[in-house]
Short mmCIF file of C-alpha atoms in Angstrom, two decimals:
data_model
loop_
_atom_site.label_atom_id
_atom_site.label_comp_id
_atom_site.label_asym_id
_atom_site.label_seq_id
_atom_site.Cartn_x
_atom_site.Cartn_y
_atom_site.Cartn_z
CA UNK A 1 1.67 89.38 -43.30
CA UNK A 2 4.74 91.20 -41.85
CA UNK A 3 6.52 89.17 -39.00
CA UNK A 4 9.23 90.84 -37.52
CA UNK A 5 11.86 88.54 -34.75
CA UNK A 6 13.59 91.13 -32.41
CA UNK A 7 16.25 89.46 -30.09
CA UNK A 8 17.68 91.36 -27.25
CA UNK A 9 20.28 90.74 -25.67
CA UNK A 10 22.85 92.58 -23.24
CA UNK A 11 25.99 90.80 -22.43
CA UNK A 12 28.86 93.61 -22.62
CA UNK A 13 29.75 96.92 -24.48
CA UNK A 14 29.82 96.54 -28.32
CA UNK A 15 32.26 98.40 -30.16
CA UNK A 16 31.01 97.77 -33.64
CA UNK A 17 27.96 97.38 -35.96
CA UNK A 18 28.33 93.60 -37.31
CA UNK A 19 25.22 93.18 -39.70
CA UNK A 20 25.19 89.61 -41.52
CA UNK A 21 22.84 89.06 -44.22
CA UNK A 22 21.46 84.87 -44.61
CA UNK A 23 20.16 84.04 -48.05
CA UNK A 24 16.84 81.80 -48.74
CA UNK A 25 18.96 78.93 -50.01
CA UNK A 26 21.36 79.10 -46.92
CA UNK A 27 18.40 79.61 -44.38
CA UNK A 28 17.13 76.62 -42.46
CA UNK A 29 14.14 74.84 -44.31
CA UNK A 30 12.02 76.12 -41.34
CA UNK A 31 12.68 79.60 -42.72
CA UNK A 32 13.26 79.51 -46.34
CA UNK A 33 13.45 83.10 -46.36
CA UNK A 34 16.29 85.75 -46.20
CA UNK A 35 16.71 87.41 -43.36
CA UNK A 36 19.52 90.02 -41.69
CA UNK A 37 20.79 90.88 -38.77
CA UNK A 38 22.39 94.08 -36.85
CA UNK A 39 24.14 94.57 -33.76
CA UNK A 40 24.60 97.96 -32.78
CA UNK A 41 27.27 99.76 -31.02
CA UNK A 42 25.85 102.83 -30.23
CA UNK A 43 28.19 104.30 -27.95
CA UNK A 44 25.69 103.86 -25.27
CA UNK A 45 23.53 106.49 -25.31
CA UNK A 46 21.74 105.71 -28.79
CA UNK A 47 17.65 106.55 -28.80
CA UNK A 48 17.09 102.80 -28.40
CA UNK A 49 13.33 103.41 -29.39
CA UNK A 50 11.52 100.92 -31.81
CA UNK A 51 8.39 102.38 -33.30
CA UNK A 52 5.72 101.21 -35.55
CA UNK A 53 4.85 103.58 -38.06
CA UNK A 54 1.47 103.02 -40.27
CA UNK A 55 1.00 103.03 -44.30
CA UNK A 56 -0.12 106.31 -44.78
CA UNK A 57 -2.10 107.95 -48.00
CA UNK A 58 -1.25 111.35 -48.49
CA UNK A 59 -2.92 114.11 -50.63
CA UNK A 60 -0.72 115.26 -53.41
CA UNK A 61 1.20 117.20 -54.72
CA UNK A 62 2.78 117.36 -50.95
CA UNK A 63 6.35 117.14 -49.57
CA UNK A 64 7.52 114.35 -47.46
CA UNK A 65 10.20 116.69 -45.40
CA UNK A 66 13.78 115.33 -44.40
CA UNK A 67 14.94 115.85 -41.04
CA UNK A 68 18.95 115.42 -39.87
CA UNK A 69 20.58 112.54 -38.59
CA UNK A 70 19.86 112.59 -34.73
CA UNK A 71 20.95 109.35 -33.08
CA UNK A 72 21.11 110.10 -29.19
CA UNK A 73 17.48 110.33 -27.14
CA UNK A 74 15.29 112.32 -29.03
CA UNK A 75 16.23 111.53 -32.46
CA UNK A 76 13.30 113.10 -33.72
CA UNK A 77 10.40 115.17 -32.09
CA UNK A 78 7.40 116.19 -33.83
CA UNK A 79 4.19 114.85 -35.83
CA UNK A 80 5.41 114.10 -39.05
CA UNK A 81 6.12 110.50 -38.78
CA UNK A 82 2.04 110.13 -37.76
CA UNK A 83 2.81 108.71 -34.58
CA UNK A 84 2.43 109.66 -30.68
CA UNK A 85 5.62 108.59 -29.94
CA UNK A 86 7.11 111.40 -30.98
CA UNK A 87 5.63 114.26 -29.72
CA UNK A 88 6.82 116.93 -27.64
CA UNK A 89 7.41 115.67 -24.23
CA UNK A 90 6.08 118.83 -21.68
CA UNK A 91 9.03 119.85 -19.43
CA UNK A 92 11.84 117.98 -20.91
CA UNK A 93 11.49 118.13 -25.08
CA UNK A 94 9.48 120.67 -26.22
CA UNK A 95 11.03 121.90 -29.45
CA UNK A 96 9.95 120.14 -32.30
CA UNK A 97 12.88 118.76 -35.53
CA UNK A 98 13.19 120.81 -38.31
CA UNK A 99 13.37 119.75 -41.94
CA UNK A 100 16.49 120.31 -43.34
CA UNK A 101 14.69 120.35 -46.99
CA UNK A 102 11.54 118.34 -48.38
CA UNK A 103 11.46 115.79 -51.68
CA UNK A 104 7.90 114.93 -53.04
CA UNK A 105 5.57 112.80 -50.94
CA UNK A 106 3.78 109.25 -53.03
CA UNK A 107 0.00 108.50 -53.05
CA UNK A 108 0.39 105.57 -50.53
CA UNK A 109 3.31 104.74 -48.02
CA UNK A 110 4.30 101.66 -46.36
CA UNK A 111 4.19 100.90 -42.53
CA UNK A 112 7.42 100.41 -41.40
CA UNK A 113 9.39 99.30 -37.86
CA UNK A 114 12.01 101.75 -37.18
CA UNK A 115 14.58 102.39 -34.58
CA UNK A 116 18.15 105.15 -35.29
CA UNK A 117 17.33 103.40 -38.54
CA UNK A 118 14.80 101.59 -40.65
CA UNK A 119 14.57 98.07 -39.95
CA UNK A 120 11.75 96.56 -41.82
CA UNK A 121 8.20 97.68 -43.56
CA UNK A 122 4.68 96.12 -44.13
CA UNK A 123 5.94 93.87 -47.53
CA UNK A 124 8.61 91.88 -46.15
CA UNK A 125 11.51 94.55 -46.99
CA UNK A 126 13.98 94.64 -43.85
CA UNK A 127 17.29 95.81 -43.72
CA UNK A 128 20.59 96.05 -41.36
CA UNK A 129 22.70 98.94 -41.22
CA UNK A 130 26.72 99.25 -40.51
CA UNK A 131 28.86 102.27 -40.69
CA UNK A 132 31.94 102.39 -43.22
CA UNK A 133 34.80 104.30 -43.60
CA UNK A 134 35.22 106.31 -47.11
CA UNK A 135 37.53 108.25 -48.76
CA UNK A 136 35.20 111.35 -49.72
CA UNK A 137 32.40 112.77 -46.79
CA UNK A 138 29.89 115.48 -46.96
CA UNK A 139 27.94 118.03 -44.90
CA UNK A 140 24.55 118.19 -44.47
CA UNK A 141 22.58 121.14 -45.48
CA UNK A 142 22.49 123.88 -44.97
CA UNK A 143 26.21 124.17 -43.94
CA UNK A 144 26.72 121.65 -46.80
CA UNK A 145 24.81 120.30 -50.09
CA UNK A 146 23.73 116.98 -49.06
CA UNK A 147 20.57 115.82 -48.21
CA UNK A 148 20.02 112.16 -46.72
CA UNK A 149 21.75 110.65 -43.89
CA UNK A 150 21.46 106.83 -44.29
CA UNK A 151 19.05 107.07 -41.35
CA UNK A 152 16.83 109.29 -43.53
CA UNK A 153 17.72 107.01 -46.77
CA UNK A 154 16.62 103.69 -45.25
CA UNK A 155 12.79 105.18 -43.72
CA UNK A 156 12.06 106.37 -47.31
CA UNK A 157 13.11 103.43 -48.83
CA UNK A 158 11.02 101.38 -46.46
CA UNK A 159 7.95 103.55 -46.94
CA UNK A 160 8.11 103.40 -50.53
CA UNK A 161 9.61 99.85 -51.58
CA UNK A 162 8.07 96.28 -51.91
CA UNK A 163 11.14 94.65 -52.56
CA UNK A 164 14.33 94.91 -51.75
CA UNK A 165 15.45 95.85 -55.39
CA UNK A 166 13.44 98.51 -55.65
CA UNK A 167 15.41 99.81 -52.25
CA UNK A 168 18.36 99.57 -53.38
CA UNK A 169 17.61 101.76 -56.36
CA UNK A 170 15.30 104.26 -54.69
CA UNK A 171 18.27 105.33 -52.45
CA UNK A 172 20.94 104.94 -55.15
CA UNK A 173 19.29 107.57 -57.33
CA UNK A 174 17.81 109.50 -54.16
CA UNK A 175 21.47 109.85 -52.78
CA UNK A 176 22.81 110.62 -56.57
CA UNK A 177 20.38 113.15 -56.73
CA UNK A 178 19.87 115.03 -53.26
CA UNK A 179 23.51 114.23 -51.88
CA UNK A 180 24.53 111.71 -49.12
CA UNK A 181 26.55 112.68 -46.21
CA UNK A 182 27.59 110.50 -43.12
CA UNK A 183 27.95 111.16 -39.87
CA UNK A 184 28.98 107.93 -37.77
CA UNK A 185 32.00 108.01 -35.52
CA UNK A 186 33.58 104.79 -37.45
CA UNK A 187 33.77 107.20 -40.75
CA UNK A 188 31.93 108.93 -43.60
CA UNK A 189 30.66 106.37 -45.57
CA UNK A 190 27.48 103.30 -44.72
CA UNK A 191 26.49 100.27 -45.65
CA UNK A 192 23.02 98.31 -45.87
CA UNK A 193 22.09 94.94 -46.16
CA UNK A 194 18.69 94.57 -47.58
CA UNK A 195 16.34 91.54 -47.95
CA UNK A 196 12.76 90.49 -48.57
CA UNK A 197 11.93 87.11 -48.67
CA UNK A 198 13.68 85.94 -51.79
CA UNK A 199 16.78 88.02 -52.47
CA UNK A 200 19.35 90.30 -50.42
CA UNK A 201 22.01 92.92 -51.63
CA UNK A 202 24.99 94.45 -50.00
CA UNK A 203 24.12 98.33 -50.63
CA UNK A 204 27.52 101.47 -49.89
CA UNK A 205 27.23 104.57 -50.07
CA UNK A 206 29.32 108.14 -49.92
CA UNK A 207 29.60 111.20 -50.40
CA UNK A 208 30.89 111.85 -54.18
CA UNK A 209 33.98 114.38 -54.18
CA UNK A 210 31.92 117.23 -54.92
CA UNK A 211 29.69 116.66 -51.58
CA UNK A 212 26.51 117.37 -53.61
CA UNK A 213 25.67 113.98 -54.99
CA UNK A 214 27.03 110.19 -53.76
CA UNK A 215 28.79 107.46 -55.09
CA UNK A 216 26.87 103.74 -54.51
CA UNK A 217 27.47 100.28 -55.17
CA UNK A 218 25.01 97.43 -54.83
CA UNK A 219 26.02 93.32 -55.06
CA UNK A 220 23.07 90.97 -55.45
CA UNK A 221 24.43 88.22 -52.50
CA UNK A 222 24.23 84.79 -54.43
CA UNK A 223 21.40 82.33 -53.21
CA UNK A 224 23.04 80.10 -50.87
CA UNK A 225 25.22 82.25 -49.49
CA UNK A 226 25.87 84.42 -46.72
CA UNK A 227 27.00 88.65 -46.54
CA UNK A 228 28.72 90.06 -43.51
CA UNK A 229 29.84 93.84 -42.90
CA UNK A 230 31.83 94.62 -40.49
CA UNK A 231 32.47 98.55 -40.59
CA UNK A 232 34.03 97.88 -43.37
CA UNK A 233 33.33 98.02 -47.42
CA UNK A 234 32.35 94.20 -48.08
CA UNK A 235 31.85 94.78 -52.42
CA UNK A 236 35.03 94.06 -54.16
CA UNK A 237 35.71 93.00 -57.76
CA UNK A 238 32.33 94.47 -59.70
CA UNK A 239 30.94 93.21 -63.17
CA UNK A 240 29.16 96.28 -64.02
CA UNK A 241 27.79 95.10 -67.50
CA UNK A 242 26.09 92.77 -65.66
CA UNK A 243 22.73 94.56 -63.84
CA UNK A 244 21.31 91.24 -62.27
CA UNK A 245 24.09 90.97 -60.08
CA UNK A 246 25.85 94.56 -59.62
CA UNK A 247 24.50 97.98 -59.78
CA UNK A 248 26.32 101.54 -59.49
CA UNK A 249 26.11 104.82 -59.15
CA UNK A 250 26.31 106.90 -63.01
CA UNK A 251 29.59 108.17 -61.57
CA UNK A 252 31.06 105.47 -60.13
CA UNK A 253 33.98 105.36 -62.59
CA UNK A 254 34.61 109.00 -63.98
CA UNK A 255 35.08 109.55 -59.89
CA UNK A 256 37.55 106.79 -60.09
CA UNK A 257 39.65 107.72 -63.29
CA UNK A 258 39.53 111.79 -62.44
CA UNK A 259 41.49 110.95 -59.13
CA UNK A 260 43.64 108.53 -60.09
CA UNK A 261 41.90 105.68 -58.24
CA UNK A 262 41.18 103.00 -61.28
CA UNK A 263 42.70 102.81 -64.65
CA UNK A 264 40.55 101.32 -67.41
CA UNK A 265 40.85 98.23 -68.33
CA UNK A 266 41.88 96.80 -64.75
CA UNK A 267 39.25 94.91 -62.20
CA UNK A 268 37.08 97.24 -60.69
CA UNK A 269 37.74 96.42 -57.27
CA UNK A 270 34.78 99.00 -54.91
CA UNK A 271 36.63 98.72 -51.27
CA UNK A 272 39.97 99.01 -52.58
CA UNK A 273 38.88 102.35 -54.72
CA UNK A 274 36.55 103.82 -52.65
CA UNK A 275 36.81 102.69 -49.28
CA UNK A 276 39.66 102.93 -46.30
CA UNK A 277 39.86 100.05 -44.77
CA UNK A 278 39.64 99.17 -40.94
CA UNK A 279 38.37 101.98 -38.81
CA UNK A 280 40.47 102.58 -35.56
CA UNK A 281 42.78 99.77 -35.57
CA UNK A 282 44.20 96.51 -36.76
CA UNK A 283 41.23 93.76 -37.13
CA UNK A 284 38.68 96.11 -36.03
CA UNK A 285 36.61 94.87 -38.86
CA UNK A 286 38.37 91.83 -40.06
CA UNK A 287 38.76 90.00 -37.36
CA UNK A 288 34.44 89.96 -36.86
CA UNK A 289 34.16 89.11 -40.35
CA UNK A 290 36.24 86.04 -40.05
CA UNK A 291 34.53 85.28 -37.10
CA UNK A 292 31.39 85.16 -38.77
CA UNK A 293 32.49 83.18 -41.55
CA UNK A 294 34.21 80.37 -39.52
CA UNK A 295 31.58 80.11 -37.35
CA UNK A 296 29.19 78.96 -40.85
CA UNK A 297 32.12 77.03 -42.59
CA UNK A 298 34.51 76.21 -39.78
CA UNK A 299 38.01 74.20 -41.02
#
């Protein structure tokens, strides 16, 4: 059974996407179960809309199509999501989204909750999303060769994944493949925390220097512990012999060496190579992060 908590509450404007990501070892023993969490800025006029969409079994072969990243009121209009909600409103929305390019449709999808982003499907998969910046950033087709939007990226993943392992790859090798591009005002680049009930990851993503394809990390976050992103790249130092723990994109590293960005035989440090630190200003990220953390392990 799928239980989904939604807290809301409005105290002032937020000015940044905070997601924090609580472990099954570090959850109370009422919970024993990861969990995440995502406050989001929005800018204020953010399609604020959550909507249940059902499992769905679909004839094949078919194509599942992929719409652009639309995050003001109406992010999407039309009947592909198999839901009311979305239809053309008479007199004030009447033109209905249009693909920006298709990838095959599965046998059987998942029901998922989803708002600008996915938040959580039918097996226990939820996830929490936070805008990045990065040093490489795509367009979307057809101006550009990418594909997915993490908005995009996250409702696939959700439809199709019964873990959150199985997320994390599916839009590693679906970005790799199709091309990534991001379009938040805080930079080019995103971040996902994903959990079921046992494990959580920290998952980036960006563009890749050609603009075609993507470069990804994912860290397995330790049992006991707790992951916090703050518009910011959170994955540092990466062991990337060892899969249990760390997984990459095929290109992580010839991207690195061909610019200049790693040399061999040093730590392979992710936000230092790939990312660009604090959007906007000084402590824009950090200072939320440390927040966070001294709030669970105060001194």
């Amino acid at each position: 059974m799928f239980r989904l908590l939604l807290v809301f509450v409005w105290l002032f404007s937020v000015d940044g996407c905070t997601t924090v990501l609580v472990t099954k070892g570090a959850s109370a023993k009422e919970i024993n179960s990861c969990f995440v969490s995502h406050s989001n800025d929005g800018e204020g006029d953010t399609d604020g809309r959550l909507i249940k969409v059902p499992p769905r079994s679909n004839n094949l072969p078919s194509k599942r199509p992929i719409f652009a990243s639309h995050k003001n009121f109406p992010r999407y209009v039309g009947n592909a999501r198999g839901v009311n909600n979305y239809l053309p409103i008479p007199g004030y929305q009447e033109t209905s989204s249009q693909p920006i390019g298709f990838i095959d449709e599965v046998a059987e999808t998942f029901g998922i909750f989803e708002a600008v982003y996915g938040i959580g499907n039918d097996q226990g998969v939820v996830m929490a999303e936070s805008t990045c910046e990065g040093i490489f950033g795509a367009r979307p087709r057809p101006v550009g060769k990418a594909l997915f939007s993490i908005d995009e990226l996250s409702r696939i993943a959700l439809e199709r994944s019964s873990t959150a392992l199985e997320a994390v790859k599916l839009m590693g090798s679906l970005a790799e493949r199709e091309g990534f591009y991001g379009d938040g005002f805080e930079g080019p680049a995103e971040s996902l925390l994903v959990a079921d009930s046992d494990h959580g990851w920290i998952f980036h993503v960006l563009a890749d220097d050609s603009g075609a394809s993507a470069v990804w990390a994912a860290q397995r976050v330790k049992d006991g512990s707790v992951a916090v992103v703050t518009n910011a790249f959170a994955i540092r130092e990466m062991n990337l012999s060892d899969p249990d723990n760390f997984l990459a994109s095929k290109n992580i590293q010839t991207i690195a060496l061909k610019h200049g960005l790693w040399k061999q035989g040093t730590p392979f440090d992710f936000s230092r190579i790939y990312g660009k630190g604090e959007y906007n200003a000084k402590y824009y990220s950090g200072r939320r992060q440390w927040r966070a953390f001294h709030m669970l392990a105060p001194f």
